[in-house]
Structures are given as C-alpha cells and as structure tokens.
PDB file of C-alpha atoms in Angstrom:
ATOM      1  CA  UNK M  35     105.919 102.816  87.402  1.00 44.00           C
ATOM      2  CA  UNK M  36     106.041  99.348  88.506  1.00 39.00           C
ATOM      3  CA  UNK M  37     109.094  97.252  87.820  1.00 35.00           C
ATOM      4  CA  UNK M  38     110.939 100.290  89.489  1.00 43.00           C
ATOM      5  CA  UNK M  39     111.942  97.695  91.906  1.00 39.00           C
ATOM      6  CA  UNK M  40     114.958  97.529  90.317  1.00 39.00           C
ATOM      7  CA  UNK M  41     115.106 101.394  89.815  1.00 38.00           C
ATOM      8  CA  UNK M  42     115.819 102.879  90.735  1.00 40.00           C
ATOM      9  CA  UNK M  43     116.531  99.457  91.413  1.00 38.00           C
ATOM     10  CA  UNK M  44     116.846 103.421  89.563  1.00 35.00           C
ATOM     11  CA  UNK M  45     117.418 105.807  92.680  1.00 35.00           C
ATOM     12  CA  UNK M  46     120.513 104.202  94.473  1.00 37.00           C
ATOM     13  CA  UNK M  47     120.294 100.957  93.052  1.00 38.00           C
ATOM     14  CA  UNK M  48     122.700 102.354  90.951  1.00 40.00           C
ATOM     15  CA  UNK M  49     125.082 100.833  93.534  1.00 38.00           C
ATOM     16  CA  UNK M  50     124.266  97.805  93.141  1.00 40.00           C
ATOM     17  CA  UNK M  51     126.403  96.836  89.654  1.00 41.00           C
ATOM     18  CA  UNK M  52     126.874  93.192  87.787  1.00 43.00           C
ATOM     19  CA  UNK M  53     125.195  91.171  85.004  1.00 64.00           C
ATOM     20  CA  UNK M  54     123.464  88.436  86.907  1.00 79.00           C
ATOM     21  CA  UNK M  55     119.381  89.097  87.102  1.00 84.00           C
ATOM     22  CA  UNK M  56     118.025  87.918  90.609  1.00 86.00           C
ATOM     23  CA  UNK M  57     114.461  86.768  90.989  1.00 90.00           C
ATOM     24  CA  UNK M  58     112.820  86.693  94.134  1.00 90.00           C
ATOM     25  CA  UNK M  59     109.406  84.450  94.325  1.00 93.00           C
ATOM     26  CA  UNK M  60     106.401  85.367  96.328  1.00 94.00           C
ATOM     27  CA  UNK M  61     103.240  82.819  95.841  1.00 94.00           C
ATOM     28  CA  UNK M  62     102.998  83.608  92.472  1.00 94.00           C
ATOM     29  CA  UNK M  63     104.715  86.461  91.955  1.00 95.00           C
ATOM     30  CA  UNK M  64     107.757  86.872  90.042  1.00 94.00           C
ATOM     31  CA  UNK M  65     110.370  89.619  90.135  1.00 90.00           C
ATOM     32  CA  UNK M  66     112.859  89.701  88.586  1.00 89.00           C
ATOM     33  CA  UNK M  67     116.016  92.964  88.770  1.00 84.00           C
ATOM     34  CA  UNK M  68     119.123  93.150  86.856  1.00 84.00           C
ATOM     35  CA  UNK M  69     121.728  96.061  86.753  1.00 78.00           C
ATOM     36  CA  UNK M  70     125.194  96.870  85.616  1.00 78.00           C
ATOM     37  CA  UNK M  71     127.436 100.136  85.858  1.00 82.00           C
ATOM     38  CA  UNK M  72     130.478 101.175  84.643  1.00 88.00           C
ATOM     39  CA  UNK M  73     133.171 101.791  85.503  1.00 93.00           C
ATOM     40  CA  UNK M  74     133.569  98.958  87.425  1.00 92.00           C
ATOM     41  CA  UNK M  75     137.208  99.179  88.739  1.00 96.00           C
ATOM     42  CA  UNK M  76     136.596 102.517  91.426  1.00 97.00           C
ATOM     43  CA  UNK M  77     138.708 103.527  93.451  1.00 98.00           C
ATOM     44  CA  UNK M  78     138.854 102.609  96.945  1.00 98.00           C
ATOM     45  CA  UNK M  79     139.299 106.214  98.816  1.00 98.00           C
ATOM     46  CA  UNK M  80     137.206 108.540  96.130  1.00 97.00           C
ATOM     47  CA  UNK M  81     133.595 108.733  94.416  1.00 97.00           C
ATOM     48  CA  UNK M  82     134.170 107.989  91.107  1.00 96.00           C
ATOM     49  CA  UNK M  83     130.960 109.034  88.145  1.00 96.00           C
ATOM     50  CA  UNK M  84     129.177 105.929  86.979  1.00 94.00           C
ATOM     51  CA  UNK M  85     126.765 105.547  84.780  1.00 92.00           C
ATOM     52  CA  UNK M  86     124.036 102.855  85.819  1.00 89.00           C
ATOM     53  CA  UNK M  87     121.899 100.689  83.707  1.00 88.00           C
ATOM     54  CA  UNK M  88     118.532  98.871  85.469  1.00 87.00           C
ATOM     55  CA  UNK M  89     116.440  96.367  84.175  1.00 88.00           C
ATOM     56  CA  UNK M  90     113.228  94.462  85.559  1.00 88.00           C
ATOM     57  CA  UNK M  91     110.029  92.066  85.187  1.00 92.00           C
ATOM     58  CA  UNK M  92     107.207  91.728  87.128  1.00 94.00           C
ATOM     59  CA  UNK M  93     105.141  88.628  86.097  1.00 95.00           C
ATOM     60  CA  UNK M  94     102.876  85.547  87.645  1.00 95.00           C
ATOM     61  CA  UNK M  95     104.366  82.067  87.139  1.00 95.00           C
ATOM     62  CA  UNK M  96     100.610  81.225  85.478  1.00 94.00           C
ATOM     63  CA  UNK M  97     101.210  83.685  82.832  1.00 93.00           C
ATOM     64  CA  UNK M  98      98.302  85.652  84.260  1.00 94.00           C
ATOM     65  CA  UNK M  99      97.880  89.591  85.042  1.00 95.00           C
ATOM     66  CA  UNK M 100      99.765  90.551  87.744  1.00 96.00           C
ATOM     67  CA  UNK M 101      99.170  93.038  90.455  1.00 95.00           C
ATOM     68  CA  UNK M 102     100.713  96.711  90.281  1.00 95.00           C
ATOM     69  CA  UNK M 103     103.784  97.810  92.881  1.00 92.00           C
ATOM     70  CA  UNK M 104     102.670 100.944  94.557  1.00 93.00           C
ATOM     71  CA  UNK M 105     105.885 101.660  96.363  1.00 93.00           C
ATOM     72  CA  UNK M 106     109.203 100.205  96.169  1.00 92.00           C
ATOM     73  CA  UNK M 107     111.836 101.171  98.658  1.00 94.00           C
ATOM     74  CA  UNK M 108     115.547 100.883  98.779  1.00 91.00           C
ATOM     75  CA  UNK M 109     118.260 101.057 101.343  1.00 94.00           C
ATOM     76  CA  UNK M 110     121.562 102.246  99.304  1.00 92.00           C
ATOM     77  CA  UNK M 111     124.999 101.317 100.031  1.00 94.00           C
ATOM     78  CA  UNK M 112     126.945 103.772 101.864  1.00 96.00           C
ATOM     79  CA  UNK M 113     129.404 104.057  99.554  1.00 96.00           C
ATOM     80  CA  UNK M 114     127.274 105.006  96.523  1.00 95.00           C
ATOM     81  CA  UNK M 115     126.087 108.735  96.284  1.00 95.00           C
ATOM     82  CA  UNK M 116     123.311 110.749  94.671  1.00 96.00           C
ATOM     83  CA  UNK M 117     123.997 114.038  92.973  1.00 95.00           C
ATOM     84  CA  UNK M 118     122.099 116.779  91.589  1.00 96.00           C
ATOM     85  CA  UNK M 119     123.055 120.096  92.700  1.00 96.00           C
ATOM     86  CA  UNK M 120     123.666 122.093  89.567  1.00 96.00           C
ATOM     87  CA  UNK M 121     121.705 120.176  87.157  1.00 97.00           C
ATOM     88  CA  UNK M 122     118.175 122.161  85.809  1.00 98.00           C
ATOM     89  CA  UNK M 123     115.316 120.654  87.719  1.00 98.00           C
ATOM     90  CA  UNK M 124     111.994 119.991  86.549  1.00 98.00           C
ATOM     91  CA  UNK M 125     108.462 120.088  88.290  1.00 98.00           C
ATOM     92  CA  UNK M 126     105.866 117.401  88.618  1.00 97.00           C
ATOM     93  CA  UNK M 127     103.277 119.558  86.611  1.00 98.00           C
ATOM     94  CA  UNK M 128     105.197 120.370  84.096  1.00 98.00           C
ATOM     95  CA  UNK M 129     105.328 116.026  82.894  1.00 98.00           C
ATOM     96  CA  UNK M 130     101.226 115.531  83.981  1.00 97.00           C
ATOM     97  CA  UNK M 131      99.255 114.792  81.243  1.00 95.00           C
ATOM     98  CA  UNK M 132     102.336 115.214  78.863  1.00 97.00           C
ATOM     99  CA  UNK M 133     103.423 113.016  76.026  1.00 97.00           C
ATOM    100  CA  UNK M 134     107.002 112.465  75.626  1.00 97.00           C
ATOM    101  CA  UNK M 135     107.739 114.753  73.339  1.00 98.00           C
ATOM    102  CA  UNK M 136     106.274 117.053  75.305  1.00 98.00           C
ATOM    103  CA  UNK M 137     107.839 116.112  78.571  1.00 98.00           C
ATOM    104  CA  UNK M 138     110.816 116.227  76.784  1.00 98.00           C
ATOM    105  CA  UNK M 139     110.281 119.340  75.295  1.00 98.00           C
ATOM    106  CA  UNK M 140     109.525 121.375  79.049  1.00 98.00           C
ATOM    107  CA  UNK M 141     111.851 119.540  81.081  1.00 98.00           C
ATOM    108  CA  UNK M 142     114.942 118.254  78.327  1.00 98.00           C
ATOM    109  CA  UNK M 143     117.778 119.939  80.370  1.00 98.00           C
ATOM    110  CA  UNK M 144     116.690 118.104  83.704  1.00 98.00           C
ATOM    111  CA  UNK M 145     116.729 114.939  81.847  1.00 98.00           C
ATOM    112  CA  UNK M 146     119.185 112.285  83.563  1.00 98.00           C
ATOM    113  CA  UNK M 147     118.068 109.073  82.520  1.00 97.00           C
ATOM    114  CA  UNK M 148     116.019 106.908  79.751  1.00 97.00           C
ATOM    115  CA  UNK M 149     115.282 103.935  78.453  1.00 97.00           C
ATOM    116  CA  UNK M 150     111.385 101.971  78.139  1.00 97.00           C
ATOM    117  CA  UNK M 151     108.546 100.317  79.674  1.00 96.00           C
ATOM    118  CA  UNK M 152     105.616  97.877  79.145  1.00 96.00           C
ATOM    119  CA  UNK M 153     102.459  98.383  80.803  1.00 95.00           C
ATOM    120  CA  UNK M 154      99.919  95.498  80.518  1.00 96.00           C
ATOM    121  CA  UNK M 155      96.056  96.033  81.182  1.00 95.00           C
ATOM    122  CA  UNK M 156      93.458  94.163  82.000  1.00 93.00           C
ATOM    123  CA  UNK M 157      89.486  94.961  82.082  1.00 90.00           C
ATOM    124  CA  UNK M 158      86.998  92.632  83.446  1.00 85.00           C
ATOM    125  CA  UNK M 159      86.524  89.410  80.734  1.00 81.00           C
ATOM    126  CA  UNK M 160      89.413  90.505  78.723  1.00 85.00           C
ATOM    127  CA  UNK M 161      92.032  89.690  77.364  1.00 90.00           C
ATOM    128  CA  UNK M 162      95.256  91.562  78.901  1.00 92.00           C
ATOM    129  CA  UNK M 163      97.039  93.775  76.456  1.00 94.00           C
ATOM    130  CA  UNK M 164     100.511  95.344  76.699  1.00 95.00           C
ATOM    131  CA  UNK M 165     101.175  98.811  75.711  1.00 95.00           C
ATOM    132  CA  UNK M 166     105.250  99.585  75.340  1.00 96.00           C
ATOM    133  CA  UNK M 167     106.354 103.761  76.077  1.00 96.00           C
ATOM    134  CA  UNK M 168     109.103 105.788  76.333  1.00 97.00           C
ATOM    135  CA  UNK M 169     110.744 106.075  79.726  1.00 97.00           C
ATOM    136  CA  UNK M 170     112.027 109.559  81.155  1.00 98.00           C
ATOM    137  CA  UNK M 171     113.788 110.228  84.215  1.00 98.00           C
ATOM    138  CA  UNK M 172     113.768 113.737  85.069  1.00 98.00           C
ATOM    139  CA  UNK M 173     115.579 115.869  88.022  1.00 98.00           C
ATOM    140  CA  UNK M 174     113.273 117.490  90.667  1.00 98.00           C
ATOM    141  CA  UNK M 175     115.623 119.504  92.787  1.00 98.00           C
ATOM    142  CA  UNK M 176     117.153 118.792  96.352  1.00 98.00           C
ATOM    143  CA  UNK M 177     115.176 120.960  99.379  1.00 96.00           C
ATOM    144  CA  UNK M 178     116.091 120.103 102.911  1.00 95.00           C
ATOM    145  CA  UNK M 179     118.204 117.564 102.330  1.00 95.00           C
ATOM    146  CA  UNK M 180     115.924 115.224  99.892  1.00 97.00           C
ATOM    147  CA  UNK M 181     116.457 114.486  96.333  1.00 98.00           C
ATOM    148  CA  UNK M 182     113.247 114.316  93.874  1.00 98.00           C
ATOM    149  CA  UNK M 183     113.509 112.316  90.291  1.00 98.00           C
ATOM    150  CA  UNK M 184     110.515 112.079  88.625  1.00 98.00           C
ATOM    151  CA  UNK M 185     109.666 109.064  85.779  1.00 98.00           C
ATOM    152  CA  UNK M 186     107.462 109.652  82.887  1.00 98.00           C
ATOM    153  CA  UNK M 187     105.794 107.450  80.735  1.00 97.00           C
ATOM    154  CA  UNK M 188     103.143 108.216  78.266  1.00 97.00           C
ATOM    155  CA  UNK M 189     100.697 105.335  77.259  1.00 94.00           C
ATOM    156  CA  UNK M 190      98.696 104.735  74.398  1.00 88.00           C
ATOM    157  CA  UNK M 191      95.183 103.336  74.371  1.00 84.00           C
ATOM    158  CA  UNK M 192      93.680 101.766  75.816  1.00 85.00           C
ATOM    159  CA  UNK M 193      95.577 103.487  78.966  1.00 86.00           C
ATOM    160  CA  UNK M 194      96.115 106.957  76.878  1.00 86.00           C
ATOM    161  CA  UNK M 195      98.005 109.675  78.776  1.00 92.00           C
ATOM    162  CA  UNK M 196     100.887 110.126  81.238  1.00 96.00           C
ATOM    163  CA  UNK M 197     102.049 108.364  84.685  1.00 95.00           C
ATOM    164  CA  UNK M 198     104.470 110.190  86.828  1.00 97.00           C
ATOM    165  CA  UNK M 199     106.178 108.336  89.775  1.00 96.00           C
ATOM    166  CA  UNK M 200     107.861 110.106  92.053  1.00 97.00           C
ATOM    167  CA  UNK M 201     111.401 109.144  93.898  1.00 97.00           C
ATOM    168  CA  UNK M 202     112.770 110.986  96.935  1.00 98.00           C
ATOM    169  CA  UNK M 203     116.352 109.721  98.364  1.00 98.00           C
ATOM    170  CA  UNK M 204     117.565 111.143 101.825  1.00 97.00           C
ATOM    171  CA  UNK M 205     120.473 110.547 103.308  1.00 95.00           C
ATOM    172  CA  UNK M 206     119.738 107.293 105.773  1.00 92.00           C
ATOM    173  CA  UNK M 207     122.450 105.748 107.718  1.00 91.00           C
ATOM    174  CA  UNK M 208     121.768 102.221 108.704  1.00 92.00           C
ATOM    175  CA  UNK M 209     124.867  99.882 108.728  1.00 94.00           C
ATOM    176  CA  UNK M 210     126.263  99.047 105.324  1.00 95.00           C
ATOM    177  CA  UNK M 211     123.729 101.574 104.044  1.00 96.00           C
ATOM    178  CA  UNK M 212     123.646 105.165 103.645  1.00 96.00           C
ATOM    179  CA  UNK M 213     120.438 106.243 101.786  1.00 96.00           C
ATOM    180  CA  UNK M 214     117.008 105.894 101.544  1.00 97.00           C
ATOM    181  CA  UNK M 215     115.065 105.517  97.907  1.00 95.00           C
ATOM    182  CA  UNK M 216     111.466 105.735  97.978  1.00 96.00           C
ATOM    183  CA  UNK M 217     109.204 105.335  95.232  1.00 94.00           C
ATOM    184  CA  UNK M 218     105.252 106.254  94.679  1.00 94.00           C
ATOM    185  CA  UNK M 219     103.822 104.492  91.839  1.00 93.00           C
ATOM    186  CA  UNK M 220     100.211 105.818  90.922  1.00 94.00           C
ATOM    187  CA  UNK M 221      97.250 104.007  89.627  1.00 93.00           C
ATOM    188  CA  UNK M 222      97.227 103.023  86.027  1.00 93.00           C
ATOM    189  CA  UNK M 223      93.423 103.679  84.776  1.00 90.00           C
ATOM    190  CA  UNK M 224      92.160 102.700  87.710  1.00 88.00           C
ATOM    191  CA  UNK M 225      93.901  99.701  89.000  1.00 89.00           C
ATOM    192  CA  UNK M 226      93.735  97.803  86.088  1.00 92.00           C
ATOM    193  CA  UNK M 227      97.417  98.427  84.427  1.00 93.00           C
ATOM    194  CA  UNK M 228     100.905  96.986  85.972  1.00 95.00           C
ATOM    195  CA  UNK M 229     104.203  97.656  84.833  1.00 94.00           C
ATOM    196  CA  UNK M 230     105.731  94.291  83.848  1.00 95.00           C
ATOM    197  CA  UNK M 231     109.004  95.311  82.500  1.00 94.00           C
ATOM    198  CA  UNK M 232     111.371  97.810  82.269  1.00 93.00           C
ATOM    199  CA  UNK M 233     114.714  99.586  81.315  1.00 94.00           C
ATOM    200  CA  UNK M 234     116.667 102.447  82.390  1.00 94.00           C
ATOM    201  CA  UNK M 235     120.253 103.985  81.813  1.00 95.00           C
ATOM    202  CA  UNK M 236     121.343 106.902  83.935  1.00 95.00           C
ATOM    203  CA  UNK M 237     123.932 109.248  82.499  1.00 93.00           C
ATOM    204  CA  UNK M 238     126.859 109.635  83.796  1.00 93.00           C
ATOM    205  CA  UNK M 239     127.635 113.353  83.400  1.00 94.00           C
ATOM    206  CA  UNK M 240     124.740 115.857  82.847  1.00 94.00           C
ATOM    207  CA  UNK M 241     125.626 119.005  82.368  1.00 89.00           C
ATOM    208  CA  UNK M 242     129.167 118.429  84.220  1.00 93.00           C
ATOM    209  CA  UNK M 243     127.452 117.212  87.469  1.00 94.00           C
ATOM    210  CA  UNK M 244     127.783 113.159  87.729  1.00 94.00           C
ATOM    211  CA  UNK M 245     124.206 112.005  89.195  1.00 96.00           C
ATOM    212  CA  UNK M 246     125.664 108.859  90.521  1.00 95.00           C
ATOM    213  CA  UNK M 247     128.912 107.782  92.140  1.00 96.00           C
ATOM    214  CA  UNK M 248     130.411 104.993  93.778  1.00 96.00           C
ATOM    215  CA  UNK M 249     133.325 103.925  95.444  1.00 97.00           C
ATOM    216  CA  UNK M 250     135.057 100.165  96.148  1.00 97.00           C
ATOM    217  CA  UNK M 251     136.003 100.661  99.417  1.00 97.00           C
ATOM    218  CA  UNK M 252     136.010  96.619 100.083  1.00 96.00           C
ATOM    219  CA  UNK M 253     135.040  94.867  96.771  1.00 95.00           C
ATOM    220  CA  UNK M 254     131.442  94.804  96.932  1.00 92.00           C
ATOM    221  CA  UNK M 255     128.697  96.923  96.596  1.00 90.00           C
ATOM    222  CA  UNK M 256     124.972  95.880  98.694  1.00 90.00           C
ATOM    223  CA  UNK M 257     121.391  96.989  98.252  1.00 87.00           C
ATOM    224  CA  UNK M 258     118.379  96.023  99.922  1.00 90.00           C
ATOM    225  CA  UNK M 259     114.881  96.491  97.991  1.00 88.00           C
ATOM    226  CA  UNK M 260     111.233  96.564  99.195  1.00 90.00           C
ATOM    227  CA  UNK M 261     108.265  96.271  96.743  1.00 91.00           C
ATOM    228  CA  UNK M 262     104.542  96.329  98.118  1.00 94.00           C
ATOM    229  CA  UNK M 263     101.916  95.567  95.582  1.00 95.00           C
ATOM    230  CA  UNK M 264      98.606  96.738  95.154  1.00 94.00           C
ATOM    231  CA  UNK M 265      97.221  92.971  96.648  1.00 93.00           C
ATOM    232  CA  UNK M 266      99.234  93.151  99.587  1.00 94.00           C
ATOM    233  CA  UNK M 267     102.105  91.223  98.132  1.00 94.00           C
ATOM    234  CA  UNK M 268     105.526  92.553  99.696  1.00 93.00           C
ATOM    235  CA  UNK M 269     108.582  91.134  97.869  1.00 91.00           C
ATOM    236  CA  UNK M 270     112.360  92.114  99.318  1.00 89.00           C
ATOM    237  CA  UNK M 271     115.525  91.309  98.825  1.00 85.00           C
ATOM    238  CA  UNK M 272     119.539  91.941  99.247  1.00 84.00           C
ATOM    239  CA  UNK M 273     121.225  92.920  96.094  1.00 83.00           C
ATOM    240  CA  UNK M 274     125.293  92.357  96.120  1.00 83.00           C
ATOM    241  CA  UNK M 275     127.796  92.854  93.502  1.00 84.00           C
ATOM    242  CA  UNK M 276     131.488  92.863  92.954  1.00 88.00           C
ATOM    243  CA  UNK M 277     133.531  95.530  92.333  1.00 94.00           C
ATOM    244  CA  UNK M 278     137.332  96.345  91.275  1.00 96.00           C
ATOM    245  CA  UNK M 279     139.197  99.160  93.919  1.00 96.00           C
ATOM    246  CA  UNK M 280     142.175 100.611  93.245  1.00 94.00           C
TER     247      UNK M 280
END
C-alpha cells in the first residue's frame, strides 16, 4: 500500500508515539504521518506491550493524482521491539486474490492489526476516483532472523481484487536505531492507482504475545522514514516523540 510511510510508519514506527501529524514537502508532493501509542508512561529499564495507532496522506498541493510509493523504509528506535514468535502466521498466497472476508477467513488467527485505506485511480482523460477498503495486517513468521507482516486490501471497481504489500524488519543497529522496516508496495492496475490515505491500529496482545514494545529509556522515542515513489520522488524524514519513564 502506499501511505505505509507512516506504517508501518506500521512496522516499527510503532515507536514513534504522539498526536502531532508531520508533513514533509517534496515539489509537489505532500506527505503527511501521524501516530500515537499507548501506554505512554514505559518504563525506563523494561519493554513494556503497546498498542500503536498510524495514520497517513499522500496528496499533490494542486489537488491532482499523485504518484504511488513503491517502497518505504524505516530505521526503528532501538528501544522499540518487534514480536511475533508464538503468534499463527499466515502466507502470502493464502491473502492473493482474496477479499477480506476471505483473507480474514484463512488467515484470522495471524491477524495483528486493522484499520482502512483509500486508493484513488486515474485512467488516461479521466476523472480520478477513490475507492475506500478494509485494511488487514497479517503475521508472516520470523526465519533467520527477519520478521514478515503482510497488508491486505481488497478494492472494488474499477481496481477489483486484492493488493498485498509485504514488510520484513531485521534487527539493524545504527546509532539511536535498532531495526530495519522495509516495505514493497505493488502496482495498483497497472500504475494507475496510489494509496492516498490510510489507518492502522496494531493490537497490543494477540494471542498472549505483545507484537510491539517499547521502552523510555531517556524520554523520547526517534524514527527515521524513507518513501520512494513510482516518479522518482524520494521523501524522508526524522520522526520524534515524547515519552513518560518510570
């Protein structure tokens, strides 16, 4: 999906908490992310289970179509962590060409986040048109030391079926951060769809196992996020937000 810039502004950006969206201008490109998690007091020593909430908008500032993201990549703070051992996974082909009930239906137990998405297409010499869908984020598994979420969508017409993104997060230490979120965003028929907004909530306990956690170790929490787009565009920027030890 697109706006996943915040996602995860989904994956890890679950570190980055707060209420206060940040929009980051290229030409005429607009992003903006927004994000929030609770609890927000953590304490200082221990990972603590959050649950995350992630918002975003892609748009142009002439109100025209904008391009698609294709990948969006973020550097996690070291003090947030990614869990999934124990929680039922799900496989890719088990959510292709699936509607949400029936992505629901084959992969419910590996479900560990949802919320919705707009896509907005545009043909040649017409008019764009947005199509709203149910958004699923499903468990993949952890194999040699990378974590796989999946996120489902399933359009109606005039894009009519299913797009899967994929997100792997490995462990990556670099300074103030610790992991690596990577996302692959596939074509929407052919080029001509873009995500331009989004929601998400990740749950904070499935099944026992907390998928996210975070600790306060020096009252702030810092992401960094990469989005390329399908012209070329490359939008980044350094996400920080307060939080509460104890």
């Amino acid at each position: 999906m697109c706006a996943l810039v915040a996602i995860t502004a989904v994956g890890v950006a679950g570190a980055a908490g707060g209420e206060t969206p940040v929009t980051v201008k290229v030409g005429e490109l607009e992003l903006t992310a927004n994000g929030g998690f609770s609890p927000t007091t953590l304490s200082k020593t221990k990972q603590t289970p959050i649950e995350l909430k992630a918002s975003g908008e892609v748009k142009l500032a002439d109100g025209g179509h904008p391009p698609a993201a294709r990948e969006v990549i973020i550097e996690g703070d070291k003090n947030a962590e990614v869990h999934v051992k124990g929680i039922p996974t799900c496989k890719s082909g088990q959510l292709q060409a699936t509607t949400t009930t029936a992505a629901m239906a084959a992969c419910k137990s590996a479900l560990i986040g949802e919320g919705t998405t707009t896509a907005q297409v545009a043909f040649a010499e017409s008019k764009p048109i947005s199509v709203p869908s149910k958004l699923l984020l499903f468990n993949g598994g952890e194999k040699g030391g990378k974590i796989t979420w999946y996120v489902h969508a399933y359009f109606s017409n005039p894009i009519s079926g299913a797009i899967v993104s994929t997100v792997t997060i490995t462990k990556h230490p670099n300074g103030r951060f610790g992991t690596l979120t990577v996302t692959k965003i596939p074509q929407i028929t052919g080029g001509a769809g873009s995500i331009t907004a989004f929601n998400l909530k990740i749950k904070k306990s499935v099944n026992g196992i907390n998928p996210i956690s975070a600790k306060c170790a020096d009252g702030k929490l810092k992401v960094h996020v990469a989005a390329k787009f399908e012209d070329g565009t490359k939008a980044e920027t350094e996400i920080v937000r307060a939080c509460t030890g104890k």
